[in-house]
mmCIF file of C-alpha atoms in Angstrom:
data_model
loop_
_atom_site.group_PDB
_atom_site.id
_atom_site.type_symbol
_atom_site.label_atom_id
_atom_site.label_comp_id
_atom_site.label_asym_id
_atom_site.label_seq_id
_atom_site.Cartn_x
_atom_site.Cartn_y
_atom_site.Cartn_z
ATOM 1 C CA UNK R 15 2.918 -4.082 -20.214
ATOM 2 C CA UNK R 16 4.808 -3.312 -16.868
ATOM 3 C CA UNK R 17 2.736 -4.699 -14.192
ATOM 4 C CA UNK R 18 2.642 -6.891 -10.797
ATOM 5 C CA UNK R 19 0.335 -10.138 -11.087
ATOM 6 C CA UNK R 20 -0.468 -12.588 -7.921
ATOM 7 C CA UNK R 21 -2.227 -16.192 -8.311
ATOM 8 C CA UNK R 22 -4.192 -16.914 -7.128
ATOM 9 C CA UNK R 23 -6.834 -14.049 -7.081
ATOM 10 C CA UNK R 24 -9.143 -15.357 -4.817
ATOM 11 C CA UNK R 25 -8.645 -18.546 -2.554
ATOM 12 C CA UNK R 26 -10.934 -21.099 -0.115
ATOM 13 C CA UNK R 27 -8.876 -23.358 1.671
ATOM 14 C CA UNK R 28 -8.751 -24.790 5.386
ATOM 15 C CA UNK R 29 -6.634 -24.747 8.109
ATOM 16 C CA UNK R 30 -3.719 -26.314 8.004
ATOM 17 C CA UNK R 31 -3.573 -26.869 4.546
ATOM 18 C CA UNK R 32 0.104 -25.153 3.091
ATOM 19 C CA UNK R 33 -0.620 -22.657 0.485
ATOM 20 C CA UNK R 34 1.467 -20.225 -1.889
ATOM 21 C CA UNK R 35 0.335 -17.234 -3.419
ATOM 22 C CA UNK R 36 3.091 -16.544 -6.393
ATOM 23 C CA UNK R 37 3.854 -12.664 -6.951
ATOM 24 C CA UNK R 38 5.393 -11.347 -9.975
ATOM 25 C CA UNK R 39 6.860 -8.421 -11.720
ATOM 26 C CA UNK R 40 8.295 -7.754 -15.102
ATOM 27 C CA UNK R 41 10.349 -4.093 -14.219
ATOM 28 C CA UNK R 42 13.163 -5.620 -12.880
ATOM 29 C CA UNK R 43 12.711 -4.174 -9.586
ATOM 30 C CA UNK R 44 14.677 -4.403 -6.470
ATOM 31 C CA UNK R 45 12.490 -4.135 -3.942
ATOM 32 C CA UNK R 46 8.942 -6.083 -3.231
ATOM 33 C CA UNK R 47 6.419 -6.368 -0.615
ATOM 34 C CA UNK R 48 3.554 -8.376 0.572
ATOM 35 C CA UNK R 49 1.284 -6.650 2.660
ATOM 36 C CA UNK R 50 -2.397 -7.865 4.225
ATOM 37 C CA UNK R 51 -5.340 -5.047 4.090
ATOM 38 C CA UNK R 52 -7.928 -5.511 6.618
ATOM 39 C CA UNK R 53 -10.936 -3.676 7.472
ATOM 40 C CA UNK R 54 -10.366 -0.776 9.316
ATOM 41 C CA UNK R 55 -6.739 -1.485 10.028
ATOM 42 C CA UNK R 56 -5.127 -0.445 6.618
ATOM 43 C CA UNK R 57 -2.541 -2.110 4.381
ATOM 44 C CA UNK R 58 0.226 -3.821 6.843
ATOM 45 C CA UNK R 59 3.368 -5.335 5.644
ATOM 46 C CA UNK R 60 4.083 -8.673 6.018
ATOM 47 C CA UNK R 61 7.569 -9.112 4.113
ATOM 48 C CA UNK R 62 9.625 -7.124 1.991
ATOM 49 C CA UNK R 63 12.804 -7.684 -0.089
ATOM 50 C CA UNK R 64 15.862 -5.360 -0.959
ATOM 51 C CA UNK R 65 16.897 -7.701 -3.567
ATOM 52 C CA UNK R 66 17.534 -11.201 -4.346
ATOM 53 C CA UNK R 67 18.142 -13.220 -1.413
ATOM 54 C CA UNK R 68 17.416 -10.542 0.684
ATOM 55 C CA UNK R 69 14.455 -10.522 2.928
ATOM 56 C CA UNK R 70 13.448 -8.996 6.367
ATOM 57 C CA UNK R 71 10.141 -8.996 8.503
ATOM 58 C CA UNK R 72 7.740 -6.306 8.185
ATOM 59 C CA UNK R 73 5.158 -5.482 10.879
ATOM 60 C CA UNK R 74 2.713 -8.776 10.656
ATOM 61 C CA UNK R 75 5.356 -11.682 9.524
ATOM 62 C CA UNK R 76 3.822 -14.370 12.319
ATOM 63 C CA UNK R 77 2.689 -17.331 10.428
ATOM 64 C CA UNK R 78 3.929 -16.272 6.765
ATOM 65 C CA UNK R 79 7.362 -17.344 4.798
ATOM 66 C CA UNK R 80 8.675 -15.561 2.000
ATOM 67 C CA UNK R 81 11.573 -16.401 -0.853
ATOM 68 C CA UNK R 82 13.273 -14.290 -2.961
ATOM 69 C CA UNK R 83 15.324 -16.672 -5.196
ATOM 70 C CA UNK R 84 15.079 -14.730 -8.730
ATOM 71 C CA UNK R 85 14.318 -10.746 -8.813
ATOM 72 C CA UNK R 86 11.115 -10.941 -10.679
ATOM 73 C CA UNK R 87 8.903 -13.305 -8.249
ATOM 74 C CA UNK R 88 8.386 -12.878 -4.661
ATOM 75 C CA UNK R 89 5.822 -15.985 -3.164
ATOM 76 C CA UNK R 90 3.857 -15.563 -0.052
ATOM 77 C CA UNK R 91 3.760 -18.916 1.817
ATOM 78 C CA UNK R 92 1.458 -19.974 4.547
ATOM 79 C CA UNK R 93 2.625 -23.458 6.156
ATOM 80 C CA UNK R 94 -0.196 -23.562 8.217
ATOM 81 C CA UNK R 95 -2.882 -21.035 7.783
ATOM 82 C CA UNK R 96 -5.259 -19.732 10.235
ATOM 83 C CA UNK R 97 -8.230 -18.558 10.139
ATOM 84 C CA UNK R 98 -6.991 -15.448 11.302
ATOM 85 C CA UNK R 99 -5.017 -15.140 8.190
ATOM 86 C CA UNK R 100 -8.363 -14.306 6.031
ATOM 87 C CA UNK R 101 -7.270 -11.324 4.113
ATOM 88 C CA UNK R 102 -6.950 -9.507 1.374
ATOM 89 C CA UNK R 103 -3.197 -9.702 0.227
ATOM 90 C CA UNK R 104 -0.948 -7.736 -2.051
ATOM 91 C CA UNK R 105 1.987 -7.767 -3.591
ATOM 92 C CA UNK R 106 4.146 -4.726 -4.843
ATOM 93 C CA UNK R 107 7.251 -3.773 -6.084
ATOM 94 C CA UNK R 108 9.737 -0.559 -6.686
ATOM 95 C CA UNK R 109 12.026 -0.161 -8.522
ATOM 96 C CA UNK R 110 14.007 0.380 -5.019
ATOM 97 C CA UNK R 111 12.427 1.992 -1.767
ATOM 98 C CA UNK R 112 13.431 5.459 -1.690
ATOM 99 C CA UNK R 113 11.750 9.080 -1.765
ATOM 100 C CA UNK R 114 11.054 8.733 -5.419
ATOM 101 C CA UNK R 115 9.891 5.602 -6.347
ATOM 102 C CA UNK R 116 6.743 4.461 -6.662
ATOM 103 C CA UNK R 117 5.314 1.228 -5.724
ATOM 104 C CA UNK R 118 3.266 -0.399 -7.981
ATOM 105 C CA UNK R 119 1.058 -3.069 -6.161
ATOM 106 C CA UNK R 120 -0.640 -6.084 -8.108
ATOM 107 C CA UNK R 121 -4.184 -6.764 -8.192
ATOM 108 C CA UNK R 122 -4.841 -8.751 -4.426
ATOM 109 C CA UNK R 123 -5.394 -11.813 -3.478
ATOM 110 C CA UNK R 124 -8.140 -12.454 -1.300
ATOM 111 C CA UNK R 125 -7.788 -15.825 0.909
ATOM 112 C CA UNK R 126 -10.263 -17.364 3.192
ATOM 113 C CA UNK R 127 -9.202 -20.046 5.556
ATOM 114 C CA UNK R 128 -12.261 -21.715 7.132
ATOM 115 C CA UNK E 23 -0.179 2.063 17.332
ATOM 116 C CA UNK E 24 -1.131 3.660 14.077
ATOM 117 C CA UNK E 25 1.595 6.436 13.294
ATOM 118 C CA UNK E 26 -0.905 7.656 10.324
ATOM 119 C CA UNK E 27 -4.317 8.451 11.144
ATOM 120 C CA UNK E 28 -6.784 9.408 8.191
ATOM 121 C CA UNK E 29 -10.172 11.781 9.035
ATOM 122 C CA UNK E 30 -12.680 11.786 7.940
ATOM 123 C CA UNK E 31 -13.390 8.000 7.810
ATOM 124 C CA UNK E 32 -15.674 7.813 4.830
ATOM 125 C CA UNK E 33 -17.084 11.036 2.880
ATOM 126 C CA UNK E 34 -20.196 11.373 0.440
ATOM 127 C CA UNK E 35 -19.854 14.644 -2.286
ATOM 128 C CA UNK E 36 -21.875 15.340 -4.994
ATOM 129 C CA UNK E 37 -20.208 15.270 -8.560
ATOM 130 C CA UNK E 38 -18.806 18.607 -9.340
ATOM 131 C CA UNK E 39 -17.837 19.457 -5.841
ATOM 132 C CA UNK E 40 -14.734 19.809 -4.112
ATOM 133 C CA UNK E 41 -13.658 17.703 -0.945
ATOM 134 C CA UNK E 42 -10.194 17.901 1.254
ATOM 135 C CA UNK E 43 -8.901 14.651 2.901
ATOM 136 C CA UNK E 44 -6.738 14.918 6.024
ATOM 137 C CA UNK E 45 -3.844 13.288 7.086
ATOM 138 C CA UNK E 46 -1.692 13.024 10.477
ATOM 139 C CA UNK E 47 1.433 11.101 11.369
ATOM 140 C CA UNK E 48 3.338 10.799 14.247
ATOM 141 C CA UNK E 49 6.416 8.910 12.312
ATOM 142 C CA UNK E 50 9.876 10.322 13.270
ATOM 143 C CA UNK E 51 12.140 10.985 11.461
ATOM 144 C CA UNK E 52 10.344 11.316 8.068
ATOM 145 C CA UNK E 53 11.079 10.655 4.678
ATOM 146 C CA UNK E 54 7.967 11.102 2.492
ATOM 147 C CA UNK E 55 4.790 10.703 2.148
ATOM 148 C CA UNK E 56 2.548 9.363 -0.474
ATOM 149 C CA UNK E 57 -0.829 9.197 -1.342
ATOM 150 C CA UNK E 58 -2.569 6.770 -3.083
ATOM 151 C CA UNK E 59 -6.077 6.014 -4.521
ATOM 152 C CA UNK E 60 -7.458 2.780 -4.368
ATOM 153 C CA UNK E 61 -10.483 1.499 -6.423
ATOM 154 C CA UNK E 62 -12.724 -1.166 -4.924
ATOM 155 C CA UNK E 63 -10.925 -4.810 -5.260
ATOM 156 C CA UNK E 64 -8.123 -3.506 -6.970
ATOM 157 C CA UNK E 65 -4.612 -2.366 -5.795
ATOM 158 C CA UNK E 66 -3.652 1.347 -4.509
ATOM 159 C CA UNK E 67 -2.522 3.164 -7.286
ATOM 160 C CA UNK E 68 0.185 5.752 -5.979
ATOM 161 C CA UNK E 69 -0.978 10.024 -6.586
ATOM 162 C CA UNK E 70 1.546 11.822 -5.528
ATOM 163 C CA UNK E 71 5.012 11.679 -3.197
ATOM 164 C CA UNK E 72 6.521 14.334 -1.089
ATOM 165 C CA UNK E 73 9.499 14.882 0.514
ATOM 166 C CA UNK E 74 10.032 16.706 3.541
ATOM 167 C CA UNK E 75 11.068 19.376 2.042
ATOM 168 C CA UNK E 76 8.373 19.862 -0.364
ATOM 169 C CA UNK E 77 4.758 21.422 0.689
ATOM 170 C CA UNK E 78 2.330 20.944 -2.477
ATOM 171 C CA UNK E 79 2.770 18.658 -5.148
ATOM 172 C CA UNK E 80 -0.126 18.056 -7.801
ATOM 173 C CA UNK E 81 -1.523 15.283 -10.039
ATOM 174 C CA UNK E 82 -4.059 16.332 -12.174
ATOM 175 C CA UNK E 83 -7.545 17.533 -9.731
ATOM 176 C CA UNK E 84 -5.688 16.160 -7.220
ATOM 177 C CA UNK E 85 -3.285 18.316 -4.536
ATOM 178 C CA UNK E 86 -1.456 17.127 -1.959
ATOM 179 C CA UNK E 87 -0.318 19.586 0.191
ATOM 180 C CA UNK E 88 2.449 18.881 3.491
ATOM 181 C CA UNK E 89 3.042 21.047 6.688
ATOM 182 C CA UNK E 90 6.265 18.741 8.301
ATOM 183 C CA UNK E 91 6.507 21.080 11.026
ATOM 184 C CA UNK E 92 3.288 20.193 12.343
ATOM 185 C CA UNK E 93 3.123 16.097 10.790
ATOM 186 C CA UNK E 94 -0.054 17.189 8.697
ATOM 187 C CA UNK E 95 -1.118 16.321 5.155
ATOM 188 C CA UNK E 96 -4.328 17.093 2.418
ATOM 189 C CA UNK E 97 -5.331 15.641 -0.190
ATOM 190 C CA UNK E 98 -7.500 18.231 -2.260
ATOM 191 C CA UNK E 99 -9.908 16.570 -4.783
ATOM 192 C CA UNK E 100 -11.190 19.264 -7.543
ATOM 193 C CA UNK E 101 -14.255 18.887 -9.698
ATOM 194 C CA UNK E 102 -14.928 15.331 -8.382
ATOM 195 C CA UNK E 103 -16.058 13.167 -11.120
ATOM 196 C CA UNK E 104 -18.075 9.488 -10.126
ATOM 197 C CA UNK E 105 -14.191 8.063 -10.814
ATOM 198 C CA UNK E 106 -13.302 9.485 -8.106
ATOM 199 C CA UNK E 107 -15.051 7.143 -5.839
ATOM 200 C CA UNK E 108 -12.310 5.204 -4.318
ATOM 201 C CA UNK E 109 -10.433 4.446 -0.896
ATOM 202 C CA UNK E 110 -7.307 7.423 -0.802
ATOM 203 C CA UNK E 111 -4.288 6.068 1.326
ATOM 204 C CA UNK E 112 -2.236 8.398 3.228
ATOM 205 C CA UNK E 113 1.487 6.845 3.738
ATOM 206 C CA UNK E 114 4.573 8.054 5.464
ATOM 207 C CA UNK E 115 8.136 6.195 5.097
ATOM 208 C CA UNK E 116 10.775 7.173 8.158
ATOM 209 C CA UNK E 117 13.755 8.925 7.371
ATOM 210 C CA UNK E 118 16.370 6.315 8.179
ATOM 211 C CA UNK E 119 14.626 3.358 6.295
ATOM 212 C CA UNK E 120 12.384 4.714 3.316
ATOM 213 C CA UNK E 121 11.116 0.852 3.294
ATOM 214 C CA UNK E 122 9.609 1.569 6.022
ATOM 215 C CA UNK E 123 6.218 2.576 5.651
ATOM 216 C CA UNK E 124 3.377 3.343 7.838
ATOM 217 C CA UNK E 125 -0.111 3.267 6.442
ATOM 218 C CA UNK E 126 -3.500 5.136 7.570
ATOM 219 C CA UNK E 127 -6.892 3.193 7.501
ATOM 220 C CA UNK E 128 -7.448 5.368 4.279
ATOM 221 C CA UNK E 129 -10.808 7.784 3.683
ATOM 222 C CA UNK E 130 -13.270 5.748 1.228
ATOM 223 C CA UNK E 131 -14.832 8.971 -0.736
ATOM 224 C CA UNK E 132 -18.467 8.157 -2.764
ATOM 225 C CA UNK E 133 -19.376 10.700 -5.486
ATOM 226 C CA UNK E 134 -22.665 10.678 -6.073
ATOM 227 C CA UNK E 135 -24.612 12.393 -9.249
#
């Protein structure tokens, strides 16, 4: 089944403490995305990736790090997190970004840092 | 600054009924825009995409409809069924970097029986 899948789904941890939420997809897609969805603010990306080793900053990137070392996984590191960092998170992927292709975005990850 | 605002903010039909959601952007130049749906804890799910050049584009009950001239967009739900209750995400990508996307706050719609 083509799909995106993030682990963890749901995560408690505390500031400071280095965490890594894996992304994955199995389409063979160029391009993924992490975004963070917040109340009232709408899905906001974080990262994206053109392609293996390829990586630029979206709109929120402050505080996050992001890989791209094999096409099919895309992890979403937080060296130090912040309680400000409480989100919901998601991954997606396209085959690549243009007027056609749709994103498919994985189930969310939803972090608390306390 | 959003570039994509979404009215109304939240919406309550009764099953059977029709409802239109409303989209405006301010992103220049413009690629395309997409709706999506998104069911409670899960990911958006992607309805339709538009061009610029398009002005209606279906998917099943739902219609999307475009007016680029004046940086509006609908999303026309028909027969709403209680399935239908879900957040719907209005998104625009600029024209000279389709990874670029901007994304409204979405309208969460409730279909009641």
């Amino acid at each position: 089944e083509a799909q995106v899948t993030q682990n963890p789904r749901y995560l408690i941890t505390v500031t400071g403490k280095k965490l890594t939420v894996t992304c994955s997809q199995n389409m063979n897609h160029e391009y993924m995305s992490w975004y963070r969805q917040d109340p009232g603010l709408g899905l906001r990306q974080i990262y994206y990736s053109m392609n293996v080793e390829v990586t630029d900053k979206g709109d929120v990137p402050e505080g996050y790090k992001v890989s791209r070392k094999e096409k099919r996984n895309f992890p979403l590191i937080l060296e130090s997190p912040s309680p400000n960092q409480t989100s919901l998170y998601f991954c997606a992927s396209s085959l690549r970004i243009s007027s056609y292709n749709e994103q498919f975005f994985g189930p969310g990850t939803r972090l608390t840092v306390l | 600054k959003n570039q994509v605002e979404q009215s109304p903010q939240s919406l309550i039909i009764l099953e059977g009924k029709n409802c239109t959601l409303q989209c405006n952007y301010t992103v220049s130049p413009f690629s395309n825009l997409r709706w999506y749906k998104q069911d409670t804890g899960r990911g958006p799910v992607s309805l339709t995409i538009m061009t610029f050049s398009e002005n209606t584009k279906s998917n099943g009950r739902y219609t999307a409809t475009l007016d680029a001239d004046t940086k509006q967009s609908s999303l026309h739900i028909t027969a709403s069924q209680l399935s239908d209750s879900a957040s719907y995400i209005c998104v625009v990508s600029e024209g000279s970097n389709d990874y670029k996307l901007s994304f409204g706050a979405g309208t969460t719609v409730t279909v009641r029986a």
